[in-house]
XYZ file of C-alpha atoms in Angstrom:
568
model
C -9.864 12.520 -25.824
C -12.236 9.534 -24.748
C -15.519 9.636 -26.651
C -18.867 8.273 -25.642
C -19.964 6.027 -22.538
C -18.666 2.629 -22.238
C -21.441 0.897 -21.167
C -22.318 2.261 -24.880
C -19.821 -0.153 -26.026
C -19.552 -2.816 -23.681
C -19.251 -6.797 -24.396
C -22.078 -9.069 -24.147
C -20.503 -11.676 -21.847
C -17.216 -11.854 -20.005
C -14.413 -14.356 -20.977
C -14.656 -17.050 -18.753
C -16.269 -18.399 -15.194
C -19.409 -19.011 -13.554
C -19.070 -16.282 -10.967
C -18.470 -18.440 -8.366
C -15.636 -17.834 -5.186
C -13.889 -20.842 -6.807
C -14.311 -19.887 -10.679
C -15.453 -16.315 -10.770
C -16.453 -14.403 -14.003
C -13.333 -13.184 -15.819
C -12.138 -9.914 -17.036
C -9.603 -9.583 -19.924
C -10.865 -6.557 -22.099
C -12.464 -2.941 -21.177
C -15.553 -3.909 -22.971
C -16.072 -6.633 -20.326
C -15.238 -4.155 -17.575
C -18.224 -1.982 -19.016
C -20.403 -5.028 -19.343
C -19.900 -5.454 -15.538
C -20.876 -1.792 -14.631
C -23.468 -2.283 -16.779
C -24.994 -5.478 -15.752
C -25.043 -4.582 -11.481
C -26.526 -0.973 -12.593
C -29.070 -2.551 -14.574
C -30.003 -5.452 -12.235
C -29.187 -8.183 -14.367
C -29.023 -11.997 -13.411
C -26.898 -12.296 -10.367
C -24.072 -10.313 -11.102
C -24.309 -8.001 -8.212
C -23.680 -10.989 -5.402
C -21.096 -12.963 -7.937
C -17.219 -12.720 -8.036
C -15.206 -11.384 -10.463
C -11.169 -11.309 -11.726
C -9.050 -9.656 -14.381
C -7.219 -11.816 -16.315
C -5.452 -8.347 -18.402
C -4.366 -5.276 -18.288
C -7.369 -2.915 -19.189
C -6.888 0.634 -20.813
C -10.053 2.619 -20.551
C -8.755 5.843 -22.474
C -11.075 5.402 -25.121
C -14.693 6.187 -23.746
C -16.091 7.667 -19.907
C -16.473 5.664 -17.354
C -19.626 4.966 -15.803
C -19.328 3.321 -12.165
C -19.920 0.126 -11.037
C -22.953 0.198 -8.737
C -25.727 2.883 -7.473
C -28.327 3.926 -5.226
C -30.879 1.051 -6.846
C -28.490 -1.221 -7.944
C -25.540 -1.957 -5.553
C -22.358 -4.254 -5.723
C -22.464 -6.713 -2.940
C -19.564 -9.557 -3.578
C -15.724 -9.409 -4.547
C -13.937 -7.842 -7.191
C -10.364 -8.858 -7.486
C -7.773 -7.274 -9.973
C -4.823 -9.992 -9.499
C -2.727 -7.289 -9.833
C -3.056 -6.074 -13.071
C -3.122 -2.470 -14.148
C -6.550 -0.247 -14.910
C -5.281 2.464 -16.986
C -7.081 5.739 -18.276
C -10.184 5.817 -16.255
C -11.838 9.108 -17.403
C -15.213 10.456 -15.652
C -16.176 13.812 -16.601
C -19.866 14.697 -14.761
C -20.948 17.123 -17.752
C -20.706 14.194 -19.943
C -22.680 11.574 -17.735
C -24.397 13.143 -14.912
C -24.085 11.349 -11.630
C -24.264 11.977 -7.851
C -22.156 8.580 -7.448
C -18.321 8.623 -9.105
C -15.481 6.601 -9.069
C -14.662 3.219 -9.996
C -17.353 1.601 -8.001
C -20.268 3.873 -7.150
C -22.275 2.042 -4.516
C -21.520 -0.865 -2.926
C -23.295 -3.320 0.139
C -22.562 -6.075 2.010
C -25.271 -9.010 1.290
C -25.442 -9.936 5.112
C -24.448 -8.223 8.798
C -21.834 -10.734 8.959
C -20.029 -10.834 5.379
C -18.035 -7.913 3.881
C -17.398 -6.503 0.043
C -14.148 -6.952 -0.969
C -12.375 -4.883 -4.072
C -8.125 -5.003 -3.978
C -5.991 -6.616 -5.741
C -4.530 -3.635 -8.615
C -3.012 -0.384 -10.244
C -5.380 2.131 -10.733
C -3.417 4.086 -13.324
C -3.937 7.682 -14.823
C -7.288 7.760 -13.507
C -8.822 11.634 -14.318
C -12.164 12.631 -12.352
C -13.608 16.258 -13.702
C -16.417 16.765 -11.262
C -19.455 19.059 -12.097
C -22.263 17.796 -9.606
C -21.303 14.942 -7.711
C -22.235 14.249 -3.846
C -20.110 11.323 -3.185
C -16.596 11.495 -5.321
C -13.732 8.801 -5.196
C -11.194 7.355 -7.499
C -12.237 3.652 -5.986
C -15.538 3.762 -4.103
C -18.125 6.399 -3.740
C -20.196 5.094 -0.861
C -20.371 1.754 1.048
C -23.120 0.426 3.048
C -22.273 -2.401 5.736
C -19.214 -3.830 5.383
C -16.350 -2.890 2.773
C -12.941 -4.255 2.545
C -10.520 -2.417 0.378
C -6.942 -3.448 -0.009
C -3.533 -3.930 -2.151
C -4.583 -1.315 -4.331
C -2.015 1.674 -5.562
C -3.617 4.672 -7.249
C -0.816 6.461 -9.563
C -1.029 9.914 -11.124
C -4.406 10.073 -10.154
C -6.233 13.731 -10.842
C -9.530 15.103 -9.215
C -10.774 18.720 -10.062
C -14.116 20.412 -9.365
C -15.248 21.330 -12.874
C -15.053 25.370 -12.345
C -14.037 27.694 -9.286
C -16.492 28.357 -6.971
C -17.139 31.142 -4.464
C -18.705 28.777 -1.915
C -18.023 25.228 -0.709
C -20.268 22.189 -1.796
C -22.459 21.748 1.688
C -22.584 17.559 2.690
C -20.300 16.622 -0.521
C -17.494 14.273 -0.122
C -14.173 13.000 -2.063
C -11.276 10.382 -0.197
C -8.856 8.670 -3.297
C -10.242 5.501 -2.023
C -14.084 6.410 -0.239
C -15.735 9.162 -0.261
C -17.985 8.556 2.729
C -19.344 5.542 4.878
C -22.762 5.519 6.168
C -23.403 4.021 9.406
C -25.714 1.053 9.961
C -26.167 -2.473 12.069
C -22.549 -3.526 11.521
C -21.062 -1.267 9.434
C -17.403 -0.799 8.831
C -14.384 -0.235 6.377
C -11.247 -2.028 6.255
C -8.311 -0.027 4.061
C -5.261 -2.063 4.023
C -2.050 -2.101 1.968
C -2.716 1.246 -0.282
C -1.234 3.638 -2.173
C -1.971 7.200 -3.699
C 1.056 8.281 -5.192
C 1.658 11.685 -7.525
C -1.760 12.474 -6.784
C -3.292 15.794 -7.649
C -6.606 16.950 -5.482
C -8.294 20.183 -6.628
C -11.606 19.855 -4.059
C -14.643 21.709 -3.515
C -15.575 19.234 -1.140
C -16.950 19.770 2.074
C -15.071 16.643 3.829
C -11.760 15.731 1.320
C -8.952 12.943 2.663
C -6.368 11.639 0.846
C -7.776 8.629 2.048
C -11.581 8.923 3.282
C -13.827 11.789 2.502
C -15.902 11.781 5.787
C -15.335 8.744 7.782
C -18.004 6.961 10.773
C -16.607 4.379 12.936
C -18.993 1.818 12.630
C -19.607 -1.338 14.620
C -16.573 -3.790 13.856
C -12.852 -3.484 12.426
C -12.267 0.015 11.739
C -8.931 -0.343 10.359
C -6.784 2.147 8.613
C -3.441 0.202 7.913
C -0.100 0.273 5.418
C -0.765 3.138 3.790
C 1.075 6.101 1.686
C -0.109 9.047 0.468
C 1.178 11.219 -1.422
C -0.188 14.492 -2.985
C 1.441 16.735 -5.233
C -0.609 19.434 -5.494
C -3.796 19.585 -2.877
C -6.429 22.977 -3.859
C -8.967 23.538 -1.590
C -10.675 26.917 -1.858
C -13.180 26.583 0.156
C -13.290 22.516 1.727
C -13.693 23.355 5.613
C -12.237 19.550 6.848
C -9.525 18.268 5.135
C -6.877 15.379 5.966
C -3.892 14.134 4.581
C -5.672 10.362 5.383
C -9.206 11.392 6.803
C -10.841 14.343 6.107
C -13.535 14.190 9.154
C -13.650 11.281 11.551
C -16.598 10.878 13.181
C -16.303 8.423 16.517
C -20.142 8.950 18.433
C -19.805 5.197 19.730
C -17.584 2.563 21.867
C -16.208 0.867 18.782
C -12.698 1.017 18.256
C -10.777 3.001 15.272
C -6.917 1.646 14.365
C -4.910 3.845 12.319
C -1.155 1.915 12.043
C 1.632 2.474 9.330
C 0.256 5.708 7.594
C 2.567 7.847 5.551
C 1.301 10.995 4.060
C 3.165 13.488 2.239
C 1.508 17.151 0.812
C 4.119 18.594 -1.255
C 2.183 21.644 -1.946
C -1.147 22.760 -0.792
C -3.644 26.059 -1.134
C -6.629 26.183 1.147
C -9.217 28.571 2.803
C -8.033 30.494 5.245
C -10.795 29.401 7.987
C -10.055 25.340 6.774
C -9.725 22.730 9.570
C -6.605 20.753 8.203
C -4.299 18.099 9.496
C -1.877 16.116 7.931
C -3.591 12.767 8.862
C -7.190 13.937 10.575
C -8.811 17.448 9.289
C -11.743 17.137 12.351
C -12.077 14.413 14.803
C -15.487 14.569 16.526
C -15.174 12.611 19.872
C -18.914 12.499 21.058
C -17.668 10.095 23.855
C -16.352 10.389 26.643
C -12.627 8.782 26.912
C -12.464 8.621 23.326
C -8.528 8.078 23.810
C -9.495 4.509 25.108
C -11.142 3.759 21.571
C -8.311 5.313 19.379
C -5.341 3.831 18.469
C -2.644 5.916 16.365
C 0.638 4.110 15.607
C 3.748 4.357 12.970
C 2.647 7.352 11.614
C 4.277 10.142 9.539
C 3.350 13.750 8.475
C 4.985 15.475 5.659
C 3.447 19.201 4.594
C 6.182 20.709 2.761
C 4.074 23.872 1.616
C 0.396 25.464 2.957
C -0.612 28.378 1.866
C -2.444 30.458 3.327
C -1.490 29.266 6.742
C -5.258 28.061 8.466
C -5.695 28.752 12.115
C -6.287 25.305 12.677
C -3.302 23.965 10.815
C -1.616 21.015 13.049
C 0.960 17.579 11.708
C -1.617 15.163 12.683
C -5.137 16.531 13.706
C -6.781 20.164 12.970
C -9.398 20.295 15.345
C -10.651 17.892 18.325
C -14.803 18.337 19.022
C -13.285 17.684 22.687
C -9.500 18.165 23.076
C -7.836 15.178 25.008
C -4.480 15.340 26.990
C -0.945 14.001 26.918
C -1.928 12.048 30.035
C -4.958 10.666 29.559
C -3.310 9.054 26.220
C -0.321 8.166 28.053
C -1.887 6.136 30.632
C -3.748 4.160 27.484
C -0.214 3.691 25.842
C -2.569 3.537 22.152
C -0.363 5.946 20.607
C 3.335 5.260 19.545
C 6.251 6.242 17.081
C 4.504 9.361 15.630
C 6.797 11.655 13.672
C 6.194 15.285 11.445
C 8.448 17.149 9.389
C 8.843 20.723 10.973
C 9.919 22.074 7.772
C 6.453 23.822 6.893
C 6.245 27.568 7.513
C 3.777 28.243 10.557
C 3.912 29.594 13.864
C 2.909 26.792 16.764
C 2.726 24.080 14.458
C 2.674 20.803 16.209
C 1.203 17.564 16.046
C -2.255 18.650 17.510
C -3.191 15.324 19.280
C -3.368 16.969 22.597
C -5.255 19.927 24.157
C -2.257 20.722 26.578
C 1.406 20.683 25.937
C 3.109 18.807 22.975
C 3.924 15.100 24.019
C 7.457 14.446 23.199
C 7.711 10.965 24.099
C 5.153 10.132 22.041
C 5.706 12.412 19.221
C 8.939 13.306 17.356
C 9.488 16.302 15.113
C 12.226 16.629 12.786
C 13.294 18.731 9.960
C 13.069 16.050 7.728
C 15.790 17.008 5.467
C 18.221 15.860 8.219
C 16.780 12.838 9.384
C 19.614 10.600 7.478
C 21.778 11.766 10.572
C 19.054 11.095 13.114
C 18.676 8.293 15.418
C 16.064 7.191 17.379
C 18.040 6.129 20.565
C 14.946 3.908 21.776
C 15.098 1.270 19.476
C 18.469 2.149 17.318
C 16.995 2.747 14.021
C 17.133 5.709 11.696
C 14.154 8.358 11.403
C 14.207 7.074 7.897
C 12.650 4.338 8.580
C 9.455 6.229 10.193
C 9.552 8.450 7.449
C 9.060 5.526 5.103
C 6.647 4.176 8.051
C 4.579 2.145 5.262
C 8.001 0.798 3.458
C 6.537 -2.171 2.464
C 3.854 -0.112 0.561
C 6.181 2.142 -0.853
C 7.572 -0.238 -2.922
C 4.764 -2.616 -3.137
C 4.639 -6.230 -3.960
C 2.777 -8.573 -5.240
C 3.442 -12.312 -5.564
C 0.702 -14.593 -7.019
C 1.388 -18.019 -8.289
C -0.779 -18.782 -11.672
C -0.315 -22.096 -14.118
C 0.984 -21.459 -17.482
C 1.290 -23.919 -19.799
C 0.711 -26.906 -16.998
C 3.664 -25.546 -14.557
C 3.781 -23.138 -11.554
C 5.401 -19.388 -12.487
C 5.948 -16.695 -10.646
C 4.320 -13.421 -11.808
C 5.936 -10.825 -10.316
C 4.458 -6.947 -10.164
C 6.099 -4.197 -8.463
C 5.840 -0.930 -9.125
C 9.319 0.900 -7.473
C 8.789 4.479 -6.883
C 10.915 6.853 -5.681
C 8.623 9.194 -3.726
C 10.505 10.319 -1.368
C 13.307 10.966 -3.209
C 13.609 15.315 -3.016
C 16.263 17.719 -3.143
C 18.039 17.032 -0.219
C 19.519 14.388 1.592
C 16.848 11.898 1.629
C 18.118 8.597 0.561
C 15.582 6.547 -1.655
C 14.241 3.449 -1.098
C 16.639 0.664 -2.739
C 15.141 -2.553 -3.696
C 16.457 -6.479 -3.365
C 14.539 -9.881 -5.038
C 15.963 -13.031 -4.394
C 14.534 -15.505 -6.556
C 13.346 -18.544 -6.124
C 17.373 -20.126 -6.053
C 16.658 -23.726 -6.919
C 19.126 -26.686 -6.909
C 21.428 -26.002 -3.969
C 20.239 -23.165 -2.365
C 22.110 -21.720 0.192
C 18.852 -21.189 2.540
C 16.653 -23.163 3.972
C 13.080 -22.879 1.923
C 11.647 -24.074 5.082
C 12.071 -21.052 7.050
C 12.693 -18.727 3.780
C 9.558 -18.379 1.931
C 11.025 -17.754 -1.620
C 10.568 -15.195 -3.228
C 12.231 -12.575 -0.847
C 12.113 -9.057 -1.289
C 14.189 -6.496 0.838
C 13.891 -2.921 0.518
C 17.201 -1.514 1.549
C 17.278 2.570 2.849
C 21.005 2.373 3.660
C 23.815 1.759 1.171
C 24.967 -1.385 2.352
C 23.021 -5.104 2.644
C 24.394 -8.038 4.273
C 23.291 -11.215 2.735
C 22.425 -14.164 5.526
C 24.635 -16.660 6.194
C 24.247 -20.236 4.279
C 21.795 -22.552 5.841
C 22.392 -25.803 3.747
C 25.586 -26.764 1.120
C 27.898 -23.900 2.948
C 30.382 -26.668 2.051
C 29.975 -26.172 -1.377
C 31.004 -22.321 -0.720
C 27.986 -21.122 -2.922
C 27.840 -17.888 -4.557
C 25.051 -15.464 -5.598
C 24.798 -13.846 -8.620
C 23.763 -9.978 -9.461
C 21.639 -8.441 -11.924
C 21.058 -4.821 -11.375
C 18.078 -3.726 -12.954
C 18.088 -1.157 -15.698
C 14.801 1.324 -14.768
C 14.583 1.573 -11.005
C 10.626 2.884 -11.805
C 9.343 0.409 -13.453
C 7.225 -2.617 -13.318
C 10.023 -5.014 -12.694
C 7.921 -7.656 -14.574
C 9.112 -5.532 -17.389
C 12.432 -4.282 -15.933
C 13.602 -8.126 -15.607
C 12.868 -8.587 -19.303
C 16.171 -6.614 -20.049
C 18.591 -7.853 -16.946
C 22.005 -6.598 -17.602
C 24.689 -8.832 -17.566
C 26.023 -10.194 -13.831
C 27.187 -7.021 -11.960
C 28.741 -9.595 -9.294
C 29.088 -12.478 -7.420
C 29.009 -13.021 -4.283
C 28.582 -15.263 -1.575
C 26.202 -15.707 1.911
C 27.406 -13.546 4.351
C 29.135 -10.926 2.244
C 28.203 -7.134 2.643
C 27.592 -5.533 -0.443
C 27.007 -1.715 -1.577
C 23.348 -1.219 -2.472
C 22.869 1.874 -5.035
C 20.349 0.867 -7.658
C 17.500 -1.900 -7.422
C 19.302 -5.750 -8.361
C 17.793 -9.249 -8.305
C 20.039 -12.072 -6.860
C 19.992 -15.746 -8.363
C 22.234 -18.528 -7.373
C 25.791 -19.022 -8.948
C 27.017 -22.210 -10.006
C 28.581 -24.603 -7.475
C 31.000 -28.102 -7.933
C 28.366 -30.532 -7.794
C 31.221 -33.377 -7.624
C 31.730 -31.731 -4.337
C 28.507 -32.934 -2.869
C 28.685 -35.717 0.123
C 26.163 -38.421 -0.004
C 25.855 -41.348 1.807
C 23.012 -44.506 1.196
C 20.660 -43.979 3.578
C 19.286 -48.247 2.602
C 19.822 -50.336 -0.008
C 18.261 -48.508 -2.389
C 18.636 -44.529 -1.399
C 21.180 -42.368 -1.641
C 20.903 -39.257 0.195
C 22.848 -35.851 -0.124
C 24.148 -34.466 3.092
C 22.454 -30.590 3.219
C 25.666 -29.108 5.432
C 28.751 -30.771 7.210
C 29.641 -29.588 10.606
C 31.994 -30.131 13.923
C 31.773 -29.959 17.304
C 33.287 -27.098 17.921
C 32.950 -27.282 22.158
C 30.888 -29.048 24.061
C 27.975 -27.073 23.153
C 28.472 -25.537 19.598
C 28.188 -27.106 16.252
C 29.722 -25.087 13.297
C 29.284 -25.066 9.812
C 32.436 -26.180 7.986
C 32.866 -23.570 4.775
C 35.134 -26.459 3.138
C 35.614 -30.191 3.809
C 39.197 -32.154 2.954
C 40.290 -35.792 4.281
C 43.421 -36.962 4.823
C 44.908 -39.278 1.725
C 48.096 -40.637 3.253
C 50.354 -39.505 5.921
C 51.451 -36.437 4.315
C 48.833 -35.176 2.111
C 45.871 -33.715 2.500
C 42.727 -33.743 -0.063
């Protein structure tokens, strides 16, 4: 159990930088992570407009957190987490009273024109026990101006009111990644590239989301995009809007909102009977008329396994509408498209809930998503699967940075590879591909490649492209399956097995666990050079013939003729 307050025990400087864009402060320890929180809520130098990195891992098991940022003393620059892990982030409100919780309490843009930006890591194992909070959030509590917050995954995350109550907390808020935005001149929130995965949301909240808490659109890019969520148990006793992404969205202006590649999953939830819940919107207040030109839903996919008690206003995507739109007046705006929910919750008239008339079916597509490995959407010949995993890229996220060690450019490679969707049916799991960087003679062209590559596979088969450069040389590829599939493959690659197989460009090959791919050897006696001048000799990339008067093919193999009668 975590003792204390860290600010109690924080450093007295960070580890390096200036706190400049080009050489911000850096981060390495949790006692320089408290010296942070405590030096914006305490006003000190010019921490609260400077930039800041981690350069570590940080485990913050041993003491509470106390946020970065508040009502007097707000964050205002860029915090970035280079992708590595925060682990343990404990905030209990009976041990340090605040109306502000979360990572980052309060943050604000320094200008109309410039935004805050925090992204960049795991938030892992954060617990929130909430006694008497307004604004709650694993990330962010409240934002004024502009906020951008990306390429951040929150894993086994767990909120809980303190004690039951017989009444819901009036004008309180909680959303894993804001609680609430407050409109002003310029205001808006960017969410890109997130996940909430194995989350667990017990909410006395008036406005909860599994993204936002209560959400305004604001003047500017209101952009919801590439994200999953995923909660394992949701308890709301007595919340009255609640959303799988958005709790309550409130659009009372001409500003545009963009929701795109969402992916939210409830595998068990207990609410109020008289809740307002959807599985990506709880309320959407449209105080303007022809909202549907200012809306813009896309790649979306609702999963509520379980909802008990059934609400009245129960629907896939939103509960309630202030002012209920129709199937036509969206159609003619063509801003929705490739919207899909799981049918496979118990409740009578269940649908999607975007329109005020009858159900839209080319626009939305319901499924019992335990069958949609045998489903095909004729339109554009791709599985269901890969709506279900609309946010693929997410699900499986990557990161790629480039950093100097020791005077030379590695790659430092984090990817966390869940298998969330992975139940007790026929769902396939997400499979997962890296081809390295495949130095001296590789098969592909790095010019139209950009190496590393990482392909996430839902099928069981993978078809490797054909050779760009040395197919000559016949070139082969070499497998390493990894041995834990949910792992950080930084640490997975550590302990490669020995090559599973060899291949070659071109070659189909059965996909059932999570490999890398480097290159094989090749006959470098084989390669054809020619002198380009007196003093350069040049390898020839590929050889290839004329094979009509239009076509030029790649020859796998090259021989010449030694005398009449044999050939080399």
């Amino acid at each position: 159990m975590p003792t204390g307050l860290w600010t109690d025990y924080k450093a007295s400087s960070f580890n390096g930088g200036n706190g400049t864009s080009t050489n911000p402060y850096q981060i390495a320890t949790a006692a320089q992570l408290a010296y942070l929180a405590y030096g914006i809520n305490n006003g000190i130098s010019n921490y609260a407009t400077s930039y800041f990195k981690l350069t570590a891992d940080i485990d913050l098991a041993d003491h509470y957190w106390t946020p970065i940022g508040n009502s007097s003393h707000r964050f205002k620059r860029s915090f970035d987490g280079n992708y590595y892990k925060i682990s343990n982030m404990n905030i209990d409100t009976s041990v340090n009273s605040s109306d502000l919780i979360g990572l980052f309490g309060y943050t604000e843009a320094p200008s109309t024109t410039e935004e805050v930006s925090i992204g960049n890591f795991y938030l892992v194992n954060p617990r929130i026990i909430d006694k008497s909070s307004t604004y709650a959030s694993f990330i962010l509590a409240i934002h004024n101006r502009r906020i951008r917050i990306h390429d951040i995954e929150i894993i086994d995350g767990y909120y809980s009111y303190a004690s039951y109550s017989s009444t819901v907390e009036s004008n309180s808020y909680f959303g894993c990644f804001l609680s609430r935005s407050i409109l002003v001149s310029a205001s808006y929130a960017k969410v890109h590239n997130v996940n909430a995965l194995s989350t667990y949301i017990r909410s006395n909240k008036q406005y909860t989301g599994g993204l936002i808490g209560y959400y305004v659109v604001g003047e500017g890019n209101n952009e919801i995009y590439n994200s999953n969520i995923v909660i394992t148990d949701l308890v709301c006793p007595h919340g009255i809007y609640v959303g799988g992404a958005i709790g309550y969205l409130d659009h009372e202006n001409y500003y545009n909102m963009y929701l795109q590649n969402i992916s939210v999953q409830i595998q068990d939830g207990q609410v109020n009977s008289n809740t307002i819940i959807g599985g990506i919107i709880g309320y959407y207040c449209n105080n303007i008329s022809k909202s549907y030109n200012y809306i813009n839903i896309n790649n979306i996919s609702s999963d509520i396994l379980n909802m008990y008690p059934s609400p009245t206003k129960f629907k896939a995507f939103v509960g309630d509408w202030k002012t209920g739109i129709t199937s036509a007046n969206f159609k003619s705006t063509n801003k929705l498209s490739k919207l899909y929910y799981n049918t496979e919750v118990s409740k009578t008239g269940y649908n999607s809930g975007l329109f005020s008339d009858t159900e839209n079916t080319t626009i939305v597509k319901s499924y019992k998503y335990s069958d949609t490995c045998n489903v095909y959407d004729t339109s554009t010949n791709t599985t269901v699967m890969n709506y279900y995993n609309v946010a693929h890229a997410i699900a499986c996220r990557t990161f790629s940075v480039q950093v100097t060690k020791s005077g030379s450019v590695t790659y430092r490679e984090i990817i966390y590879l869940n298998d969330i969707y992975k139940r007790a049916h026929t769902l396939e799991p997400i499979k997962f591909i890296l081809m390295w960087d495949l130095g001296d003679f590789n098969p592909y062209d790095e010019s139209t490649l950009n190496f590393p590559i990482f392909v996430l596979v839902t099928g069981t088969t993978y078809t490797f492209p054909d050779a760009d450069i040395y197919s000559y040389l016949n070139p082969t590829l070499e497998r390493y399956d990894l041995e834990n599939n949910n792992k950080w493959l930084a640490e997975s690659q550590q302990t490669l097995n020995d090559v599973s197989g060899i291949y070659h460009p071109g070659d189909t090959v059965t996909v059932s666990t999570d490999f890398v791919i480097w290159t094989g050897s090749v006959d470098k006696t084989k390669v054809i050079s020619y002198k380009k001048d007196s003093s350069t000799v040049v390898d020839v990339t590929n050889v290839v013939y004329k094979n009509s008067s239009s076509t030029v093919r790649s020859m796998a193999d090259y021989k010449y003729k030694k005398n009449s009668s044999t050939v080399v």
